[in-house]
mmCIF file of C-alpha atoms in Angstrom:
data_model
loop_
_atom_site.group_PDB
_atom_site.id
_atom_site.type_symbol
_atom_site.label_atom_id
_atom_site.label_comp_id
_atom_site.label_asym_id
_atom_site.label_seq_id
_atom_site.Cartn_x
_atom_site.Cartn_y
_atom_site.Cartn_z
ATOM 1 C CA LEU A 4 86.713 116.557 96.321
ATOM 2 C CA GLU A 5 83.293 116.185 94.789
ATOM 3 C CA VAL A 6 82.705 113.003 96.793
ATOM 4 C CA PRO A 7 79.384 112.024 95.127
ATOM 5 C CA ALA A 8 81.241 112.086 91.783
ATOM 6 C CA PHE A 9 83.872 109.754 93.248
ATOM 7 C CA LEU A 10 81.076 107.471 94.453
ATOM 8 C CA THR A 11 79.570 107.495 90.957
ATOM 9 C CA ALA A 12 82.958 106.483 89.532
ATOM 10 C CA ARG A 13 83.317 103.655 92.068
ATOM 11 C CA LEU A 14 79.805 102.351 91.435
ATOM 12 C CA PHE A 15 80.473 102.458 87.699
ATOM 13 C CA ASP A 16 83.672 100.466 88.351
ATOM 14 C CA TYR A 17 81.505 97.918 90.151
ATOM 15 C CA PHE A 18 79.030 97.852 87.251
ATOM 16 C CA ILE A 19 81.696 97.153 84.590
ATOM 17 C CA GLY A 20 83.715 94.854 86.847
ATOM 18 C CA ASP A 21 86.850 97.010 87.018
ATOM 19 C CA TRP A 22 88.218 95.748 90.322
ATOM 20 C CA ASP A 23 91.773 97.134 89.871
ATOM 21 C CA ARG A 24 91.131 100.610 91.316
ATOM 22 C CA HIS A 25 93.894 101.920 93.548
ATOM 23 C CA GLN A 26 95.404 105.406 93.921
ATOM 24 C CA GLY A 27 97.291 105.142 90.646
ATOM 25 C CA GLN A 28 94.032 104.573 88.756
ATOM 26 C CA PHE A 29 92.610 108.055 89.311
ATOM 27 C CA THR A 30 93.662 111.594 88.496
ATOM 28 C CA PHE A 31 92.348 114.429 90.621
ATOM 29 C CA VAL A 32 91.828 117.722 88.777
ATOM 30 C CA ARG A 33 92.040 120.936 90.816
ATOM 31 C CA HIS A 34 89.458 123.660 90.168
ATOM 32 C CA PRO A 35 90.170 126.934 92.014
ATOM 33 C CA SER A 36 87.208 129.218 92.628
ATOM 34 C CA ASP A 37 86.909 132.666 91.092
ATOM 35 C CA THR A 38 87.558 134.215 94.504
ATOM 36 C CA GLY A 39 90.457 131.903 95.279
ATOM 37 C CA ALA A 40 88.923 130.988 98.638
ATOM 38 C CA THR A 41 87.610 127.527 97.740
ATOM 39 C CA VAL A 42 89.192 124.772 95.709
ATOM 40 C CA THR A 43 87.244 121.790 94.419
ATOM 41 C CA TRP A 44 88.671 118.600 93.044
ATOM 42 C CA THR A 45 87.176 116.360 90.361
ATOM 43 C CA VAL A 46 88.039 112.696 90.080
ATOM 44 C CA VAL A 47 88.948 111.276 86.663
ATOM 45 C CA PRO A 48 89.026 107.450 86.500
ATOM 46 C CA GLU A 49 91.807 106.109 84.290
ATOM 47 C CA ASP A 50 93.353 102.814 83.172
ATOM 48 C CA ARG A 51 90.317 100.612 82.556
ATOM 49 C CA ASP A 52 92.473 97.545 81.978
ATOM 50 C CA GLN A 53 90.437 95.158 84.174
ATOM 51 C CA ALA A 54 86.905 96.001 82.987
ATOM 52 C CA PHE A 55 84.888 93.084 81.561
ATOM 53 C CA ILE A 56 87.676 90.604 82.375
ATOM 54 C CA ARG A 57 86.909 86.894 82.355
ATOM 55 C CA PHE A 58 89.528 84.580 83.826
ATOM 56 C CA ASP A 59 89.347 81.069 82.439
ATOM 57 C CA GLY A 60 91.114 77.849 83.256
ATOM 58 C CA LEU A 61 92.140 75.767 86.230
ATOM 59 C CA ILE A 62 95.249 77.796 87.123
ATOM 60 C CA LEU A 63 93.314 81.047 87.336
ATOM 61 C CA TRP A 64 90.563 79.341 89.335
ATOM 62 C CA LEU A 65 93.228 78.198 91.818
ATOM 63 C CA VAL A 66 94.824 81.662 91.981
ATOM 64 C CA ARG A 67 91.431 83.216 92.752
ATOM 65 C CA GLN A 68 91.169 81.024 95.855
ATOM 66 C CA TYR A 69 94.010 83.123 97.332
ATOM 67 C CA ALA A 70 93.253 86.387 95.506
ATOM 68 C CA PRO A 71 89.448 86.666 95.556
ATOM 69 C CA HIS A 72 89.584 90.205 94.173
ATOM 70 C CA LEU A 73 90.558 88.754 90.764
ATOM 71 C CA LEU A 74 86.948 88.809 89.687
ATOM 72 C CA ASN A 75 85.299 87.364 86.618
ATOM 73 C CA PHE A 76 82.903 89.595 84.745
ATOM 74 C CA GLY A 77 79.502 88.006 84.355
ATOM 75 C CA ALA A 78 75.816 88.610 84.916
ATOM 76 C CA GLU A 79 76.170 88.525 88.704
ATOM 77 C CA LEU A 80 77.804 91.321 90.667
ATOM 78 C CA PRO A 81 80.356 89.970 93.156
ATOM 79 C CA ARG A 82 80.309 90.555 96.905
ATOM 80 C CA ALA A 83 81.153 94.154 97.773
ATOM 81 C CA GLY A 84 84.118 93.041 99.891
ATOM 82 C CA ALA A 85 85.763 91.188 97.015
ATOM 83 C CA PHE A 86 85.171 94.056 94.594
ATOM 84 C CA ALA A 87 86.263 96.854 96.940
ATOM 85 C CA TYR A 88 89.454 95.277 98.287
ATOM 86 C CA PRO A 89 91.997 96.876 95.892
ATOM 87 C CA GLY A 90 90.368 100.321 96.242
ATOM 88 C CA ARG A 91 89.799 100.145 99.978
ATOM 89 C CA ALA A 92 92.250 102.946 100.885
ATOM 90 C CA LEU A 93 90.580 105.547 98.667
ATOM 91 C CA ASP A 94 87.096 104.295 99.502
ATOM 92 C CA ARG A 95 87.785 104.593 103.231
ATOM 93 C CA TRP A 96 89.379 107.987 102.759
ATOM 94 C CA PHE A 97 86.520 109.536 100.804
ATOM 95 C CA LEU A 98 83.309 107.509 100.840
ATOM 96 C CA VAL A 99 82.793 107.024 104.576
ATOM 97 C CA GLU A 100 81.679 110.641 104.926
ATOM 98 C CA LEU A 101 78.583 110.020 102.796
ATOM 99 C CA GLU A 102 75.326 109.000 104.448
ATOM 100 C CA TRP A 103 73.085 106.333 102.879
ATOM 101 C CA PRO A 104 70.621 108.848 101.328
ATOM 102 C CA THR A 105 73.488 110.223 99.213
ATOM 103 C CA TRP A 106 74.520 106.713 98.179
ATOM 104 C CA ASP A 107 70.910 105.927 97.336
ATOM 105 C CA SER A 108 70.482 109.031 95.173
ATOM 106 C CA VAL A 109 73.795 108.413 93.380
ATOM 107 C CA VAL A 110 73.038 104.765 92.590
ATOM 108 C CA THR A 111 69.479 105.668 91.511
ATOM 109 C CA ALA A 112 70.794 108.316 89.097
ATOM 110 C CA LEU A 113 73.445 105.935 87.748
ATOM 111 C CA VAL A 114 70.898 103.174 87.138
ATOM 112 C CA GLU A 115 68.587 105.660 85.370
ATOM 113 C CA HIS A 116 71.442 106.764 83.088
ATOM 114 C CA LEU A 117 72.319 103.153 82.239
ATOM 115 C CA SER A 118 69.124 102.522 80.278
ATOM 116 C CA ASP A 119 68.705 99.571 77.927
ATOM 117 C CA SER A 120 69.274 101.882 74.954
ATOM 118 C CA VAL A 121 72.516 103.236 76.459
ATOM 119 C CA ILE A 122 73.812 99.717 77.165
ATOM 120 C CA ASP A 123 72.760 98.396 73.742
ATOM 121 C CA GLY A 124 74.293 101.414 72.002
ATOM 122 C CA ALA A 125 77.583 101.048 73.860
ATOM 123 C CA VAL A 126 77.811 97.323 73.120
ATOM 124 C CA ARG A 127 77.020 97.944 69.427
ATOM 125 C CA ARG A 128 80.129 100.167 69.259
ATOM 126 C CA LEU A 129 82.363 97.137 69.825
ATOM 127 C CA PRO A 130 84.369 95.913 66.841
ATOM 128 C CA SER A 131 81.969 94.039 64.583
ATOM 129 C CA ALA A 132 83.643 90.633 65.011
ATOM 130 C CA TYR A 133 83.547 90.918 68.809
ATOM 131 C CA TYR A 134 79.978 92.205 68.779
ATOM 132 C CA ALA A 135 78.920 89.264 66.601
ATOM 133 C CA SER A 136 80.550 86.697 68.887
ATOM 134 C CA ASP A 137 79.851 88.165 72.340
ATOM 135 C CA GLY A 138 77.693 91.298 72.097
ATOM 136 C CA ALA A 139 74.431 89.677 73.168
ATOM 137 C CA ARG A 140 76.027 88.052 76.241
ATOM 138 C CA LEU A 141 77.742 91.309 77.244
ATOM 139 C CA ALA A 142 74.558 93.394 76.892
ATOM 140 C CA ALA A 143 72.544 90.852 78.883
ATOM 141 C CA ALA A 144 75.206 90.744 81.609
ATOM 142 C CA LEU A 145 75.297 94.539 81.867
ATOM 143 C CA LYS A 146 71.521 94.734 82.167
ATOM 144 C CA ALA A 147 71.526 92.056 84.874
ATOM 145 C CA ARG A 148 74.318 93.855 86.760
ATOM 146 C CA ARG A 149 72.427 97.152 86.510
ATOM 147 C CA ALA A 150 69.398 95.536 88.172
ATOM 148 C CA GLN A 151 71.594 94.333 91.074
ATOM 149 C CA LEU A 152 73.454 97.619 91.518
ATOM 150 C CA PRO A 153 71.123 99.246 94.126
ATOM 151 C CA ALA A 154 71.303 96.218 96.460
ATOM 152 C CA LYS A 155 75.056 95.872 95.984
ATOM 153 C CA ALA A 156 75.519 99.604 96.613
ATOM 154 C CA ARG A 157 73.771 99.101 99.966
ATOM 155 C CA GLU A 158 76.087 96.174 100.741
ATOM 156 C CA TYR A 159 79.097 98.321 99.755
ATOM 157 C CA TYR A 160 77.866 101.196 101.968
ATOM 158 C CA GLN A 161 77.406 98.852 104.924
ATOM 159 C CA LEU A 162 80.882 97.400 104.387
ATOM 160 C CA LEU A 163 82.453 100.857 104.559
ATOM 161 C CA ALA A 164 80.213 102.042 107.401
ATOM 162 C CA GLY A 165 81.145 99.010 109.510
ATOM 163 C CA GLU A 166 84.595 100.423 110.258
ATOM 164 C CA VAL A 167 85.274 104.115 109.888
ATOM 165 C CA ASP A 168 88.673 105.806 109.958
ATOM 166 C CA VAL A 169 88.701 109.070 111.878
ATOM 167 C CA HIS A 170 91.372 111.506 110.707
ATOM 168 C CA ALA A 171 92.599 114.325 112.883
ATOM 169 C CA SER A 172 95.533 116.734 113.017
ATOM 170 C CA ASP A 173 98.363 117.143 115.505
ATOM 171 C CA ALA A 174 96.401 119.871 117.311
ATOM 172 C CA ASP A 175 94.317 119.241 120.428
ATOM 173 C CA GLU A 176 90.961 118.090 119.130
ATOM 174 C CA THR A 177 87.749 116.567 120.413
ATOM 175 C CA VAL A 178 86.097 113.792 118.464
ATOM 176 C CA VAL A 179 82.510 112.843 119.278
ATOM 177 C CA VAL A 180 81.266 109.532 117.928
ATOM 178 C CA GLU A 181 77.533 108.874 117.871
ATOM 179 C CA ARG A 182 76.185 105.456 116.988
#
């Protein structure tokens, strides 16, 4: 798997507030090499049904007390633990192998690609009635979230690095852990 590409997808999920990211939310495309010796996999995020969600009302506020991963989209990025909870299995499977310098370069590239003109252009593509009623708030929220993304990526990295799963086979193996 092109793990930095998966990290980019997960950080973009964080940026747009799409907290509902479990195994069924991604397709993995197999790319055999010309020699047949190496196979790479590309991740394709799907089903963006929870992006930009805002839960309103007393009942939903009460539900969120017991399901903190039901996040509201706004100008502030949520805690990494609340965001990452539904996707924790895939995150722990793939992202723990990446060191912080890779995370840092991925989040830096993502932030650079999410320029003001890219955000404004994307928001302008909304249906005209929605853009008129909520476009300015959405663009401002996205720009604020973009500014917080590097710090939240660090928090996310530290969350995953705090407990690492070590996978092995049934064969006799030696695992060396260095702190």
